Amino acid sequence: MSDTRLLILFYSTYGTNHEMAECAAGAAREAGADVRLRRVRETAPQEVIDAQDAWKAQIERMKDIPEAAPDDMEWASAYLFSAPTRFSLMPSQMQAFFDTLGPLWQKGVMANKVASAMTSSQSQHGGQETTLMHLHATLIHWGCVITAPGYTDEVMFELGNPYGATAIAGEVNDTVRGAIRHQTRRMIGMADKLAG
């Protein structure tokens, strides 16, 4: 049994990062962690969303997942973020949520908590590593203990990315799921060690 309270926070336009987050939630529960799955609030104009059936459908699929709030950040003892790449950066929706956390950062709420990140892109070299490093930069400012998967399991050599689990949009295959499960278990193990 784990004492870790894991917040899995994601943003997903068409479903890839939602699927990745659900995979991580399953792995975390199997590892005995207490899990909160949360999505960041959509900030795109409704008329833009309504013009794309796939985007509208994904919002419908996520309607029962609560939107993230600052108290989720306080509750958690570890964080796993999943967001697609936007020109090698995190999407503005994720950044907008992070921008609300200044008061918590000033109180040191996120400091010394284990954190890790995942991403997806349209192509294999579509900015995945730089997006993860961009997410890591925020975690560094918060004082989190970044727990990337590294090459600590054979599946990470197959995936080829030590910074975090990554996927091509719409292709959460067995290798990606294996990397997500490994990354999730690794960070829960590290969080339990820190708490011990």
CSV table of C-alpha atoms in Angstrom, one decimal, residues 3-196:
chain,number,residue,atom,x,y,z
A,3,ASP,CA,0.7,6.7,1.2
A,4,THR,CA,1.0,8.8,-2.0
A,5,ARG,CA,-1.8,11.2,-2.9
A,6,LEU,CA,-1.3,11.6,-6.7
A,7,LEU,CA,-2.9,14.4,-8.7
A,8,ILE,CA,-3.0,13.5,-12.4
A,9,LEU,CA,-3.6,16.7,-14.1
A,10,PHE,CA,-4.2,16.8,-17.9
A,11,TYR,CA,-5.3,18.8,-20.9
A,12,SER,CA,-6.6,17.1,-24.0
A,13,THR,CA,-8.0,18.5,-27.2
A,14,TYR,CA,-8.8,15.3,-29.1
A,15,GLY,CA,-8.2,12.6,-26.5
A,16,THR,CA,-4.6,11.4,-26.5
A,17,ASN,CA,-3.6,13.0,-23.2
A,18,HIS,CA,-6.9,12.0,-21.7
A,19,GLU,CA,-6.1,8.4,-22.6
A,20,MET,CA,-2.6,8.8,-21.2
A,21,ALA,CA,-3.9,10.2,-18.0
A,22,GLU,CA,-6.4,7.4,-17.5
A,23,CYS,CA,-3.7,4.8,-18.1
A,24,ALA,CA,-1.6,6.5,-15.4
A,25,ALA,CA,-4.5,6.6,-13.0
A,26,GLY,CA,-5.1,2.9,-13.4
A,27,ALA,CA,-1.4,2.2,-12.8
A,28,ALA,CA,-1.4,4.5,-9.7
A,29,ARG,CA,-4.4,2.8,-8.2
A,30,GLU,CA,-2.8,-0.6,-8.8
A,31,ALA,CA,0.2,0.6,-6.9
A,32,GLY,CA,-2.0,1.6,-4.0
A,33,ALA,CA,-1.9,5.4,-4.4
A,34,ASP,CA,-4.9,7.7,-3.7
A,35,VAL,CA,-5.6,9.3,-7.1
A,36,ARG,CA,-7.3,12.4,-8.2
A,37,LEU,CA,-7.8,12.7,-12.0
A,38,ARG,CA,-8.4,16.3,-13.0
A,39,ARG,CA,-8.6,18.3,-16.2
A,40,VAL,CA,-7.6,21.9,-16.7
A,41,ARG,CA,-10.4,24.3,-17.8
A,42,GLU,CA,-10.8,24.8,-21.5
A,43,THR,CA,-10.1,28.4,-22.4
A,44,ALA,CA,-10.5,28.3,-26.2
A,45,PRO,CA,-13.5,30.3,-27.5
A,46,GLN,CA,-16.7,28.2,-27.8
A,47,GLU,CA,-17.1,29.1,-31.5
A,48,VAL,CA,-13.6,27.6,-32.3
A,49,ILE,CA,-14.5,24.4,-30.4
A,50,ASP,CA,-17.9,24.2,-32.1
A,51,ALA,CA,-16.2,24.3,-35.5
A,52,GLN,CA,-14.4,21.0,-34.9
A,53,ASP,CA,-16.5,17.9,-34.2
A,54,ALA,CA,-13.6,16.0,-32.7
A,55,TRP,CA,-12.9,18.7,-30.2
A,56,LYS,CA,-16.5,18.9,-29.2
A,57,ALA,CA,-16.7,15.2,-28.8
A,58,GLN,CA,-13.7,15.1,-26.6
A,59,ILE,CA,-15.2,17.8,-24.3
A,60,GLU,CA,-18.3,15.6,-24.0
A,61,ARG,CA,-16.1,12.5,-23.1
A,62,MET,CA,-14.5,14.5,-20.3
A,63,LYS,CA,-17.6,16.1,-18.8
A,64,ASP,CA,-17.6,13.9,-15.7
A,65,ILE,CA,-14.0,14.6,-14.9
A,66,PRO,CA,-13.8,17.5,-12.5
A,67,GLU,CA,-11.8,20.6,-13.5
A,68,ALA,CA,-8.6,21.2,-11.5
A,69,ALA,CA,-8.6,23.7,-8.6
A,70,PRO,CA,-5.8,25.0,-6.4
A,71,ASP,CA,-7.0,22.8,-3.5
A,72,ASP,CA,-6.1,19.8,-5.6
A,73,MET,CA,-2.5,21.0,-5.6
A,74,GLU,CA,-2.6,21.3,-1.9
A,75,TRP,CA,-4.1,17.9,-1.4
A,76,ALA,CA,-1.6,16.0,-3.5
A,77,SER,CA,1.8,14.7,-2.3
A,78,ALA,CA,2.8,14.1,-6.0
A,79,TYR,CA,1.9,15.4,-9.4
A,80,LEU,CA,1.8,13.9,-12.9
A,81,PHE,CA,1.0,16.3,-15.7
A,82,SER,CA,-0.1,15.3,-19.2
A,83,ALA,CA,-0.5,17.8,-22.0
A,84,PRO,CA,0.1,18.0,-25.8
A,85,THR,CA,2.8,20.0,-27.3
A,86,ARG,CA,2.0,23.4,-28.8
A,87,PHE,CA,5.0,24.6,-30.8
A,88,SER,CA,7.3,22.8,-28.3
A,89,LEU,CA,5.6,24.4,-25.3
A,90,MET,CA,2.7,23.4,-23.0
A,91,PRO,CA,-0.7,24.4,-24.2
A,92,SER,CA,-2.1,27.8,-23.1
A,93,GLN,CA,-4.8,26.0,-21.1
A,94,MET,CA,-2.3,24.3,-18.9
A,95,GLN,CA,-0.3,27.5,-18.5
A,96,ALA,CA,-3.4,29.4,-17.6
A,97,PHE,CA,-4.0,27.0,-14.7
A,98,PHE,CA,-0.4,27.2,-13.6
A,99,ASP,CA,-0.7,31.0,-13.7
A,100,THR,CA,-3.4,30.9,-11.0
A,101,LEU,CA,-1.0,29.1,-8.5
A,102,GLY,CA,1.1,32.1,-7.5
A,103,PRO,CA,-0.3,32.3,-4.0
A,104,LEU,CA,0.4,28.6,-3.4
A,105,TRP,CA,3.9,28.9,-4.8
A,106,GLN,CA,4.5,31.8,-2.5
A,107,LYS,CA,3.5,29.6,0.5
A,108,GLY,CA,5.7,26.8,-0.8
A,109,VAL,CA,2.8,24.4,-1.2
A,110,MET,CA,4.3,22.6,-4.2
A,111,ALA,CA,7.8,22.4,-2.9
A,112,ASN,CA,9.4,19.0,-2.2
A,113,LYS,CA,6.7,17.1,-3.9
A,114,VAL,CA,7.5,14.5,-6.5
A,115,ALA,CA,6.4,15.5,-10.0
A,116,SER,CA,6.7,14.2,-13.5
A,117,ALA,CA,5.2,14.9,-17.0
A,118,MET,CA,4.0,13.3,-20.2
A,119,THR,CA,3.1,14.7,-23.6
A,120,SER,CA,2.0,14.0,-27.2
A,121,SER,CA,2.5,15.5,-30.6
A,122,GLN,CA,1.4,15.1,-34.2
A,123,SER,CA,4.8,13.6,-35.2
A,124,GLN,CA,7.7,11.8,-33.5
A,125,HIS,CA,9.9,14.8,-33.5
A,126,GLY,CA,7.1,17.4,-33.0
A,127,GLY,CA,8.6,19.0,-29.9
A,128,GLN,CA,8.0,16.3,-27.3
A,129,GLU,CA,11.2,16.7,-25.4
A,130,THR,CA,11.2,20.5,-25.4
A,131,THR,CA,7.6,20.4,-24.2
A,132,LEU,CA,8.6,18.2,-21.3
A,133,MET,CA,11.5,20.4,-20.5
A,134,HIS,CA,9.1,23.4,-20.5
A,135,LEU,CA,6.9,21.6,-18.0
A,136,HIS,CA,9.9,20.7,-16.0
A,137,ALA,CA,11.0,24.4,-15.8
A,138,THR,CA,7.7,25.2,-14.0
A,139,LEU,CA,8.3,22.3,-11.6
A,140,ILE,CA,11.8,23.6,-10.9
A,141,HIS,CA,10.4,27.0,-10.0
A,142,TRP,CA,8.0,25.4,-7.6
A,143,GLY,CA,10.7,23.4,-5.9
A,144,CYS,CA,9.3,20.0,-7.0
A,145,VAL,CA,11.5,16.9,-7.0
A,146,ILE,CA,11.4,16.0,-10.7
A,147,THR,CA,11.2,12.2,-11.2
A,148,ALA,CA,11.6,11.5,-14.9
A,149,PRO,CA,11.5,7.8,-15.9
A,150,GLY,CA,15.0,8.0,-17.4
A,151,TYR,CA,16.2,4.7,-18.9
A,152,THR,CA,15.3,2.8,-15.8
A,153,ASP,CA,13.2,0.1,-17.6
A,154,GLU,CA,13.5,-1.6,-20.9
A,155,VAL,CA,10.3,0.0,-22.2
A,156,MET,CA,12.0,3.4,-22.0
A,157,PHE,CA,14.7,2.2,-24.5
A,158,GLU,CA,11.9,1.1,-26.8
A,159,LEU,CA,10.1,4.4,-26.4
A,160,GLY,CA,13.3,6.4,-26.7
A,161,ASN,CA,12.5,9.3,-24.4
A,162,PRO,CA,14.0,9.5,-20.9
A,163,TYR,CA,12.2,12.7,-20.0
A,164,GLY,CA,8.7,11.3,-19.8
A,165,ALA,CA,6.1,9.1,-21.6
A,166,THR,CA,5.3,10.4,-25.0
A,167,ALA,CA,2.9,9.5,-27.8
A,168,ILE,CA,2.0,10.4,-31.3
A,169,ALA,CA,-1.5,11.9,-31.3
A,170,GLY,CA,-4.1,9.1,-31.4
A,171,GLU,CA,-1.5,6.4,-31.0
A,172,VAL,CA,-1.4,5.3,-27.3
A,173,ASN,CA,0.0,1.9,-28.1
A,174,ASP,CA,1.4,-0.9,-25.9
A,175,THR,CA,4.8,0.7,-25.7
A,176,VAL,CA,3.4,4.0,-24.6
A,177,ARG,CA,1.1,2.4,-22.1
A,178,GLY,CA,4.1,0.4,-20.7
A,179,ALA,CA,6.1,3.6,-20.4
A,180,ILE,CA,3.2,5.4,-18.6
A,181,ARG,CA,2.9,2.5,-16.2
A,182,HIS,CA,6.6,2.5,-15.5
A,183,GLN,CA,6.8,6.3,-15.0
A,184,THR,CA,3.8,6.3,-12.7
A,185,ARG,CA,5.1,3.4,-10.5
A,186,ARG,CA,8.5,5.0,-10.4
A,187,MET,CA,7.3,8.3,-9.2
A,188,ILE,CA,5.0,6.7,-6.6
A,189,GLY,CA,7.9,4.8,-5.3
A,190,MET,CA,10.0,7.9,-5.0
A,191,ALA,CA,7.2,9.8,-3.3
A,192,ASP,CA,6.8,7.0,-0.8
A,193,LYS,CA,10.6,7.0,-0.1
A,194,LEU,CA,10.5,10.8,0.5
A,195,ALA,CA,7.5,10.5,2.8
A,196,GLY,CA,9.2,7.6,4.7
